[in-house]
Tab-separated table of C-alpha atoms in Angstrom:
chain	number	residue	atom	x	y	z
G	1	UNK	CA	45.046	20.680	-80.249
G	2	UNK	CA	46.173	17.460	-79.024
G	3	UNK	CA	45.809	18.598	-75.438
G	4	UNK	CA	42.474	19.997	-75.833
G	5	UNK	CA	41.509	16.818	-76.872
G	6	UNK	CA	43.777	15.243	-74.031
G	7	UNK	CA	41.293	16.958	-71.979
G	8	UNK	CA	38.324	16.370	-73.583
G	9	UNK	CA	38.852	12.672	-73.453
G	10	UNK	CA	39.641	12.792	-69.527
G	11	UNK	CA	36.478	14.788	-69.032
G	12	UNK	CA	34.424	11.948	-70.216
G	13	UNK	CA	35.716	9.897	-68.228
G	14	UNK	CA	35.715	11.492	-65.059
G	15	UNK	CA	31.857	12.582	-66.260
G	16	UNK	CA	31.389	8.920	-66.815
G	17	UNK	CA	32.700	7.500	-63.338
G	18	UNK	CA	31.061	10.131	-61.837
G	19	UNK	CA	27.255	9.448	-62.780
G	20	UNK	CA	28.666	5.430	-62.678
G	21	UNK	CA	29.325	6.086	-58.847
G	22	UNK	CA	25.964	8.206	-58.472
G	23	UNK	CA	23.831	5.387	-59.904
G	24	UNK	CA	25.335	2.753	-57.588
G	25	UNK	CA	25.130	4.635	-54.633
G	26	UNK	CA	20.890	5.523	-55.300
G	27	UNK	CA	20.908	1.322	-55.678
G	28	UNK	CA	22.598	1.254	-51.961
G	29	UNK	CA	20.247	3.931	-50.446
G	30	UNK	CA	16.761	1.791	-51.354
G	31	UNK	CA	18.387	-1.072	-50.204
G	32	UNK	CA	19.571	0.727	-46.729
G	33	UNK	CA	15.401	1.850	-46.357
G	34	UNK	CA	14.392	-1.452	-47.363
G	35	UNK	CA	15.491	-2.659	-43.910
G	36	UNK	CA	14.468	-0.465	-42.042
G	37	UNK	CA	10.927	-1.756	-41.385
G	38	UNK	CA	12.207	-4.771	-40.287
G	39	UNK	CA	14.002	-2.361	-37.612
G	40	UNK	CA	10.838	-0.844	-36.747
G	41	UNK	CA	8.860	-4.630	-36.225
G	42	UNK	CA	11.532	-5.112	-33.849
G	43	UNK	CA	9.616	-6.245	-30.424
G	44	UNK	CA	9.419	-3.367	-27.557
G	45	UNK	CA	8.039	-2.582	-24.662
G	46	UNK	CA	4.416	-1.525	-26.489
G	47	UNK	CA	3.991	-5.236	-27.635
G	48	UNK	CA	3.778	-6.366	-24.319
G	49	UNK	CA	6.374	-9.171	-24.986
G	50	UNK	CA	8.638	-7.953	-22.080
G	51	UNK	CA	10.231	-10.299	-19.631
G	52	UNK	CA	9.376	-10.027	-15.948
G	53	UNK	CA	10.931	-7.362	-13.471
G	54	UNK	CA	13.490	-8.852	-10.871
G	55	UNK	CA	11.746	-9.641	-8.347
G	56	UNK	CA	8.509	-10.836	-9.113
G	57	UNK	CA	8.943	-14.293	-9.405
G	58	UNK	CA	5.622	-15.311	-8.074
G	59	UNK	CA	6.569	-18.040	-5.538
G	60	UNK	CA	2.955	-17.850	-3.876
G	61	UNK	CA	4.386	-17.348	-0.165
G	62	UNK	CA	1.551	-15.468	1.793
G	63	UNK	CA	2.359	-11.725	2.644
G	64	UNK	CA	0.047	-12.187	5.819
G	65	UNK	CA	-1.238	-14.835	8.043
G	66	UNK	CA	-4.496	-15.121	10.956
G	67	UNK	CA	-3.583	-16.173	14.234
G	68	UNK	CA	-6.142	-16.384	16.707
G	69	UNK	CA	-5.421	-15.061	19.886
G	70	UNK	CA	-6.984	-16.800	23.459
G	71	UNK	CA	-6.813	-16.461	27.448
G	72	UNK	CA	-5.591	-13.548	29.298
G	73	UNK	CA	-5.269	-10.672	26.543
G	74	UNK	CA	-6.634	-7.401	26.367
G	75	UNK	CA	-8.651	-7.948	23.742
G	76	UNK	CA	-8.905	-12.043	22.489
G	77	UNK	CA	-9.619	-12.402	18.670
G	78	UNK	CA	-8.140	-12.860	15.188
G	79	UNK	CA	-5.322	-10.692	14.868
G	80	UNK	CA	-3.301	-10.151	11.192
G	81	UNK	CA	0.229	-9.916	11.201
G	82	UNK	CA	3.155	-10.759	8.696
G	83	UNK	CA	4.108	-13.741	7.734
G	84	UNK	CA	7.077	-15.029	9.962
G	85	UNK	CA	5.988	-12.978	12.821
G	86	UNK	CA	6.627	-14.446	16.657
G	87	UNK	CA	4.341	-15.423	19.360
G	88	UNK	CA	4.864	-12.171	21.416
G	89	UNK	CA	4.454	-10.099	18.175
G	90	UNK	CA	0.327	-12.056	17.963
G	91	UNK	CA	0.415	-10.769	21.847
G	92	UNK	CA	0.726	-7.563	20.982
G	93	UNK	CA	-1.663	-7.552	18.374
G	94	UNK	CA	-4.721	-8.624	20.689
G	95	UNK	CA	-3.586	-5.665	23.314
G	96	UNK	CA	-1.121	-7.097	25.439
G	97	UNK	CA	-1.595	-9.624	28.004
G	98	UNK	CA	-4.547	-8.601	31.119
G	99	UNK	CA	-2.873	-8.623	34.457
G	100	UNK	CA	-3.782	-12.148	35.005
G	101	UNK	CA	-2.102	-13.165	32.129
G	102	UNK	CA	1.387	-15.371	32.892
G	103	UNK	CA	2.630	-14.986	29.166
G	104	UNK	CA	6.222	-16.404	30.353
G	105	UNK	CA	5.399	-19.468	30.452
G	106	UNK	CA	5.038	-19.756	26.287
G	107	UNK	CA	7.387	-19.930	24.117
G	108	UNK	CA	7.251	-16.153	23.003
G	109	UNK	CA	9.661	-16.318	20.633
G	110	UNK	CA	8.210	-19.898	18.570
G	111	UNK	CA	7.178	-18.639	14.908
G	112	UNK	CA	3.729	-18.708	14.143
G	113	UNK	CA	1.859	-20.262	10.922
G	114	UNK	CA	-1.564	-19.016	9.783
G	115	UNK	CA	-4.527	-19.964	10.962
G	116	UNK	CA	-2.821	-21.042	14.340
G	117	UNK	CA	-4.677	-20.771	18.099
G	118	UNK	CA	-2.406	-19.076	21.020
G	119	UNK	CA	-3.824	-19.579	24.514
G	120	UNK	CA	-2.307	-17.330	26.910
G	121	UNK	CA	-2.302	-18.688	30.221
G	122	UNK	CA	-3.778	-17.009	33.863
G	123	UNK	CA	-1.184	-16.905	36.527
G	124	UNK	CA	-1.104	-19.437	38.844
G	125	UNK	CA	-3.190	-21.545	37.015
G	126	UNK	CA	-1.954	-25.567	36.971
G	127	UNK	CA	-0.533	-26.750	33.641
G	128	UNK	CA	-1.857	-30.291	32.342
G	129	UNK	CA	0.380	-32.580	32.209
G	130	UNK	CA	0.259	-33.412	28.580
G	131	UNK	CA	0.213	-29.620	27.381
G	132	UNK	CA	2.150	-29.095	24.447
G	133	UNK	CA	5.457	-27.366	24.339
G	134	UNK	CA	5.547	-23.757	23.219
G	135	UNK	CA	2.330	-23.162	24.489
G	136	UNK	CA	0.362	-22.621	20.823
G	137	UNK	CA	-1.743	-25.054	19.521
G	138	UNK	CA	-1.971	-26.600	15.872
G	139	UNK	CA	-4.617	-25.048	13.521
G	140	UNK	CA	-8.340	-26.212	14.511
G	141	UNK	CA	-7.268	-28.169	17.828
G	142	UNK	CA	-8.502	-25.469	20.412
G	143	UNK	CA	-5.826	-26.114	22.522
G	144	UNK	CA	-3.935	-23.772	24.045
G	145	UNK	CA	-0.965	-23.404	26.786
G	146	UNK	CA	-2.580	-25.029	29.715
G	147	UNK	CA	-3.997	-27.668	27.889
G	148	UNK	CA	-7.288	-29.084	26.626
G	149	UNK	CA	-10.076	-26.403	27.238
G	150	UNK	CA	-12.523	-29.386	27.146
G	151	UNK	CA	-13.925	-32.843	27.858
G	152	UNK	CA	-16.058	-34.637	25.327
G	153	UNK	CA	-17.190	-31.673	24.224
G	154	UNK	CA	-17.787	-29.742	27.400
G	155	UNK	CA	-15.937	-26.678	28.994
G	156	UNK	CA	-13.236	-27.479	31.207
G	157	UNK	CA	-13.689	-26.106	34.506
G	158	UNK	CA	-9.693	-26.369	35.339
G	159	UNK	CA	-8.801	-25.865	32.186
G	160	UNK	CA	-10.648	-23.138	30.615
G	161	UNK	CA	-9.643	-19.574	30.079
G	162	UNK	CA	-12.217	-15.927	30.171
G	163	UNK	CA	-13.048	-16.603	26.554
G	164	UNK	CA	-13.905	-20.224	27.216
G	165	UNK	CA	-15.433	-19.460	30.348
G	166	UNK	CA	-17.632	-16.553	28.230
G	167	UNK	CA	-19.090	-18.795	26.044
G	168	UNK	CA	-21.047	-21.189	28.709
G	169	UNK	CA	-25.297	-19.589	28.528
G	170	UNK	CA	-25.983	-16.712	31.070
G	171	UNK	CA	-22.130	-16.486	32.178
G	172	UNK	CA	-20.234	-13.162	31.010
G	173	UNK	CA	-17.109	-11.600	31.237
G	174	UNK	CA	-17.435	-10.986	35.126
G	175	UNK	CA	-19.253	-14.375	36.164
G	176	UNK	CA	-16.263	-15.722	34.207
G	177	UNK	CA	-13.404	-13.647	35.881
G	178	UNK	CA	-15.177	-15.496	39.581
G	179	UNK	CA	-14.990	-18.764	38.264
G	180	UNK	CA	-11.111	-18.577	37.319
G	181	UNK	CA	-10.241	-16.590	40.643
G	182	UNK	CA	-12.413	-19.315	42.811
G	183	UNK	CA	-10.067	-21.562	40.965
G	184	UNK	CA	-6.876	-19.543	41.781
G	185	UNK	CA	-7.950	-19.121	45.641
G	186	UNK	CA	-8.804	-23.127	46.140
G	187	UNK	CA	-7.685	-25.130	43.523
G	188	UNK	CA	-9.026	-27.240	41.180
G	189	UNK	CA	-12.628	-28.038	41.141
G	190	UNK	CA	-12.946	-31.558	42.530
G	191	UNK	CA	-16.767	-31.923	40.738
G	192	UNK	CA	-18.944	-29.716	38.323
G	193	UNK	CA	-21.057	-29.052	41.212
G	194	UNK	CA	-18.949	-27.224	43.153
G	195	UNK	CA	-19.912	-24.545	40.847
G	196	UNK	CA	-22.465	-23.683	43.264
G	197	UNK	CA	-19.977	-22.216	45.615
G	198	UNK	CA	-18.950	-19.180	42.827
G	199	UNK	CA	-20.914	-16.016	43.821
G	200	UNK	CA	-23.331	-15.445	41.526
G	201	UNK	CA	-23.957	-19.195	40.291
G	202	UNK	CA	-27.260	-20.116	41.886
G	203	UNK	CA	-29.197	-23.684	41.610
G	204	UNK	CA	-31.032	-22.444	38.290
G	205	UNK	CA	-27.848	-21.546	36.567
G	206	UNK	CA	-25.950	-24.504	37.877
G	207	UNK	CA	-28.408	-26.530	36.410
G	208	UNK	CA	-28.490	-25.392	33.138
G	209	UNK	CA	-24.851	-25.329	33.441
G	210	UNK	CA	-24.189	-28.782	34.972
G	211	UNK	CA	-24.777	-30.533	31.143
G	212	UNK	CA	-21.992	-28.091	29.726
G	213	UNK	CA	-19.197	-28.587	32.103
G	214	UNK	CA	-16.883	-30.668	32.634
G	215	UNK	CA	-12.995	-31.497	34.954
């Protein structure tokens, strides 16, 4: 009898512990999912509060720059190119030099900036003795490699390349091409008027061209 009530005794115990240790672990459970929405308002990627990729660290450099490109080339105009490109690289771009062109004497390998003028020189053609070094001229000077394409405004007979040449009234690409090889074959003009002695330029052209020109 006495250990049947031994028994009984440690069965209410046990019984008692047990629904003790059920009741306290329910009380840890709600306080375990309690926290867990502040879990789930944790920032991510959907909030949009993510921190830059590597790389992009918006410094502003330009990808690109516009060079224009002068003188003896295949085909003379704005060209695009990378940013840090070279000389011969803006060249390139506007076709490669014609076979007047005497693209040596630049400095082919100077790095360009944008919005920068390149003159390529003709062969044989005199350089002025104040052209700048390197051959390309600062942004918005419109000079080039063989110096100053103009006086006071006017085209430089001595000076001035196809382009230049081209943009005089009534005198195209090949009017242009006889001025610069009457310049090759005797030399600098002495005056404006020697104009006259190009084929093609008669005394009505020479006078509408005499206010444009200059040497």
């Amino acid at each position: 009898m006495q250990a049947a009530a031994l028994l009984g005794v440690l069965a209410v115990l046990l019984g008692g512990c047990f629904w003790w240790q059920a009741g306290t672990g329910g009380a840890q459970v709600v306080a375990l999912s309690d926290s867990a929405p502040a879990a789930e308002e944790a920032p991510g990627p959907a909030t949009g509060e993510t921190t830059a990729p590597p790389g992009d660290g918006g410094s502003g450099e330009p990808e690109s720059i516009e060079v224009h490109v002068a003188g003896a080339v295949a085909s003379p105009g704005v060209v695009q190119l990378p940013a840090g490109s070279r000389l011969h690289e803006a060249i390139a771009a506007a076709g490669g030099p014609t076979g007047l062109g005497d693209p040596d004497r630049l400095n082919l390998a100077a790095v360009l900036a944008d919005g920068q003028k390149v003159l390529v020189p003709i062969r044989g053609e005199p350089d002025e003795p104040d052209a700048p070094a390197g051959g390309s001229s600062a942004p918005g000077s419109g000079a080039g490699g063989t110096g100053p394409v103009s006086v006071g405004g006017k085209v430089n007979l001595n000076t001035a390349g196809l382009e230049e040449l081209g943009t005089l009234p009534r005198v195209g690409p090949v009017l242009a091409q006889r001025i610069v090889d009457w310049r090759r074959q005797h030399g600098r003009f002495k005056t404006v008027q020697e104009l006259d002695a190009v084929d093609g330029i008669g005394p009505k052209l020479l006078e509408a061209l005499l206010p444009l020109v200059g040497i």
